[in-house]
PDB file of C-alpha atoms in Angstrom:
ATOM      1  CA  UNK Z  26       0.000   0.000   0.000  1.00 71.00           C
ATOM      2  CA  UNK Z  27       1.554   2.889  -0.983  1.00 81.00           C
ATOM      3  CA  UNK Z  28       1.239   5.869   1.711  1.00 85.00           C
ATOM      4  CA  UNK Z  29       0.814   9.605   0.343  1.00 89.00           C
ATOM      5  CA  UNK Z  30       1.502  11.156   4.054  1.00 92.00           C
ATOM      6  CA  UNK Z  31       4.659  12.326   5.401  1.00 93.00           C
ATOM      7  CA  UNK Z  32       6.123  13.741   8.240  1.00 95.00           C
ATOM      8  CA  UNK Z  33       5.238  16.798   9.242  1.00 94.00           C
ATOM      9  CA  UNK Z  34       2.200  16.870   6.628  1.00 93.00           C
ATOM     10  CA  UNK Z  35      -1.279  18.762   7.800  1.00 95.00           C
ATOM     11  CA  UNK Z  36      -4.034  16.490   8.326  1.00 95.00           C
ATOM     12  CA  UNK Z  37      -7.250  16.295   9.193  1.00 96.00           C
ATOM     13  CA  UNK Z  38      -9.259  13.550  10.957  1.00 96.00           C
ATOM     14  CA  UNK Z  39     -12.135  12.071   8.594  1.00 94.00           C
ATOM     15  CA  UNK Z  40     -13.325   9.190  11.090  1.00 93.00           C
ATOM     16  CA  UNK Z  41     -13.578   8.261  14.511  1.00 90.00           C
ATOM     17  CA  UNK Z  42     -13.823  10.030  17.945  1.00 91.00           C
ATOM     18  CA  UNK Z  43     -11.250  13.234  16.675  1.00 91.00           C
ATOM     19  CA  UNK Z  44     -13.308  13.358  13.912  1.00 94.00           C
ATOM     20  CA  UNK Z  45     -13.320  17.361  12.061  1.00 93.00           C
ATOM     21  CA  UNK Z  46     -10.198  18.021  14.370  1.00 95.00           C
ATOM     22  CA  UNK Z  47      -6.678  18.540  12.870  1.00 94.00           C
ATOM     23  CA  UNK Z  48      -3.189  18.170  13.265  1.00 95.00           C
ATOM     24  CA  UNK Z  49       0.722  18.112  11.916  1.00 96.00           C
ATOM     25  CA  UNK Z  50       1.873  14.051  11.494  1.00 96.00           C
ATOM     26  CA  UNK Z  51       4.526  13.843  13.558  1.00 96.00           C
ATOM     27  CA  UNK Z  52       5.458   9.913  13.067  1.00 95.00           C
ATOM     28  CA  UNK Z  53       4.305   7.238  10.071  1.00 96.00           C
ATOM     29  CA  UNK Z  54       4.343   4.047  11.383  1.00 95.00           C
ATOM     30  CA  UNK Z  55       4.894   2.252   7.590  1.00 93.00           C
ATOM     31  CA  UNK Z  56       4.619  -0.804   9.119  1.00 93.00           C
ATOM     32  CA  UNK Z  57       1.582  -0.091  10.677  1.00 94.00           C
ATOM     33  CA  UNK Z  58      -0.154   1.695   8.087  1.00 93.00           C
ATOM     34  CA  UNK Z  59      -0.753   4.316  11.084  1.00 95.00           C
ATOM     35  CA  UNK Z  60       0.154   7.809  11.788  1.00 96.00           C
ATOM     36  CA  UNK Z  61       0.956   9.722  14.841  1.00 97.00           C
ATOM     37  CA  UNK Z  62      -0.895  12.995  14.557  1.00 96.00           C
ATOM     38  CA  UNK Z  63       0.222  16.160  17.363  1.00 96.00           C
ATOM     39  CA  UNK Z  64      -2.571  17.180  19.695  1.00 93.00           C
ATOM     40  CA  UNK Z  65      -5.266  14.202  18.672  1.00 93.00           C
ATOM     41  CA  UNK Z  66      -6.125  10.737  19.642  1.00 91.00           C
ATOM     42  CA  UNK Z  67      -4.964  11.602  23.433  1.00 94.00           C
ATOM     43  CA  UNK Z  68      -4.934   8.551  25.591  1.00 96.00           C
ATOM     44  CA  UNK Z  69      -4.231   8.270  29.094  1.00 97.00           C
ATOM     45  CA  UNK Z  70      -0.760   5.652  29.737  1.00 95.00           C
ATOM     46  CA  UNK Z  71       0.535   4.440  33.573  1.00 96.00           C
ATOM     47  CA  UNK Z  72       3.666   5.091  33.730  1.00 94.00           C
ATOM     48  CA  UNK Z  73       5.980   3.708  36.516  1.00 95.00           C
ATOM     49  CA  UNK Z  74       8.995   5.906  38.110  1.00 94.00           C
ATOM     50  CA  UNK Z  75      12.335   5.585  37.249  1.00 94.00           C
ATOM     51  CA  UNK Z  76      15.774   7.253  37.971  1.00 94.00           C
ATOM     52  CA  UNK Z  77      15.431   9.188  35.333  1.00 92.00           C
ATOM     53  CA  UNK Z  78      11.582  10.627  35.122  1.00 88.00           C
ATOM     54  CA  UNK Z  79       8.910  10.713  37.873  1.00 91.00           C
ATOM     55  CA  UNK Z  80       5.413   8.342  37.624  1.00 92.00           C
ATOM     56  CA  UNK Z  81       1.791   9.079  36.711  1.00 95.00           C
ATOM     57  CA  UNK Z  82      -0.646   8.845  34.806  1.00 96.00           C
ATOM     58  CA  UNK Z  83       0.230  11.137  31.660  1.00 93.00           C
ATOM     59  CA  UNK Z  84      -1.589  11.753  27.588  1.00 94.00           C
ATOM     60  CA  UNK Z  85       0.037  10.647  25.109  1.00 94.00           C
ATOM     61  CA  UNK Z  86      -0.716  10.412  21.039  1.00 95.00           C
ATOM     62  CA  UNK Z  87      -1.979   6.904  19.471  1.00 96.00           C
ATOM     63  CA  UNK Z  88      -1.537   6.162  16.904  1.00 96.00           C
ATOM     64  CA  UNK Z  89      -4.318   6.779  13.828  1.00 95.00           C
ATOM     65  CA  UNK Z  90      -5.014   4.254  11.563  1.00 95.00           C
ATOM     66  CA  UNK Z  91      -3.830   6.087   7.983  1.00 94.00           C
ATOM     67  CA  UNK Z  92      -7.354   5.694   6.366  1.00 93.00           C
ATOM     68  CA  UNK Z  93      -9.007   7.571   8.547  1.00 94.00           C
ATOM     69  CA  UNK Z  94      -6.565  10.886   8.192  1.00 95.00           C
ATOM     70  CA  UNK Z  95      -6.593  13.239   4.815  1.00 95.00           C
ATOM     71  CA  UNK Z  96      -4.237  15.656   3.811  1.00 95.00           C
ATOM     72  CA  UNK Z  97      -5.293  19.183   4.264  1.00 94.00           C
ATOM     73  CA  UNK Z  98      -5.272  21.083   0.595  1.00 92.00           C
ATOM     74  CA  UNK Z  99      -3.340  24.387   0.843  1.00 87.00           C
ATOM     75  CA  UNK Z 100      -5.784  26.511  -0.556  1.00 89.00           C
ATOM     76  CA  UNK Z 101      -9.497  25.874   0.928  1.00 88.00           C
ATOM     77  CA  UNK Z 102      -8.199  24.138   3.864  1.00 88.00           C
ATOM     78  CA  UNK Z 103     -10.701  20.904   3.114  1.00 92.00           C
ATOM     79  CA  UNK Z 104      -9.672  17.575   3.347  1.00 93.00           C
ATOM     80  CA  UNK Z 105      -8.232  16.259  -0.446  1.00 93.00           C
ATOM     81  CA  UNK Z 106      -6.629  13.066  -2.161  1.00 93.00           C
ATOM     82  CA  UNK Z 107      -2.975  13.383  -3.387  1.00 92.00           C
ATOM     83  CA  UNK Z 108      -1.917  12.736  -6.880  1.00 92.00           C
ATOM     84  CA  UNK Z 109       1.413  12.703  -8.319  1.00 92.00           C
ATOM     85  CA  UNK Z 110       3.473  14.340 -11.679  1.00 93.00           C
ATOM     86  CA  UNK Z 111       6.422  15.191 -12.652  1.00 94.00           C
ATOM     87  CA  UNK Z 112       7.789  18.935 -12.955  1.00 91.00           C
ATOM     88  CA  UNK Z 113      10.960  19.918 -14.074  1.00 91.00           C
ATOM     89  CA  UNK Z 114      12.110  15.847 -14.112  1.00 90.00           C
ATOM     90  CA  UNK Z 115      10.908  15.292 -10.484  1.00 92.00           C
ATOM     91  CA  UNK Z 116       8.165  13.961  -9.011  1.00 92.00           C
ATOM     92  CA  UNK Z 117       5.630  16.304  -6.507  1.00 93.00           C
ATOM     93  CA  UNK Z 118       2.565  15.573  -4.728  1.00 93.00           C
ATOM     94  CA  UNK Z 119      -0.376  17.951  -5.745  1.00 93.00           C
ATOM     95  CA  UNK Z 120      -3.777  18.299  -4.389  1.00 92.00           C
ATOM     96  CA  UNK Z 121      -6.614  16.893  -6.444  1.00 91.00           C
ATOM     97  CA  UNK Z 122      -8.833  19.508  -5.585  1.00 91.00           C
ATOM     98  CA  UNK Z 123      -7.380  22.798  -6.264  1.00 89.00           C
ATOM     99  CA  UNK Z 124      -4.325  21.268  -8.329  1.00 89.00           C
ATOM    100  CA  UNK Z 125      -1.755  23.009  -6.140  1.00 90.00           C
ATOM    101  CA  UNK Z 126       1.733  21.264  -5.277  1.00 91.00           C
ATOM    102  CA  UNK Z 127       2.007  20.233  -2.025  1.00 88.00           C
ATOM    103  CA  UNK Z 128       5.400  20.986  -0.302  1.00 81.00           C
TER     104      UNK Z 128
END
């Protein structure tokens, strides 16, 4: 399965409980076929205390399963597919909405 999102990408959230909310990727997890998205999909984790940092109960990010995260197009701001073309001899992503190369 080939994955159009990368790191650092803008997303937004088109299923589930985070659903309409959005976020910058911060992790793919290719393996996976999941994404770790800042600020969403907050879930509580036990941690125990070590030398090092104290114990608690703290929020991390899960991880997002990739199909239920779009890509944000630059110029409305609505969620979009990605195609792909070449210009100038490389290859770019570009939004099929508006048509506008995504950096």
């Amino acid at each position: 399965m080939k994955i159009n999102i990368k790191k650092g990408d803008k997303v937004i959230v088109i299923a589930g409980n985070n659903k309409g909310q959005s976020g910058e990727v911060r992790e793919v997890l290719r393996a996976k076929n999941r994404v770790i998205v800042s600020g969403l999909n907050l879930v509580k984790k036990h941690t125990k205390a070590t030398q090092d940092e104290e114990g608690g109960i703290n929020e991390v990010e899960a991880p997002l399963h990739i199909s239920n995260v779009a890509l944000v197009d630059p110029k409305s701001g609505d969620a979009t597919r990605i195609g792909r073309k070449k210009v100038d001899g490389k290859a770019v992503r570009y939004s099929k909405k508006s048509g506008e190369i995504i950096k």
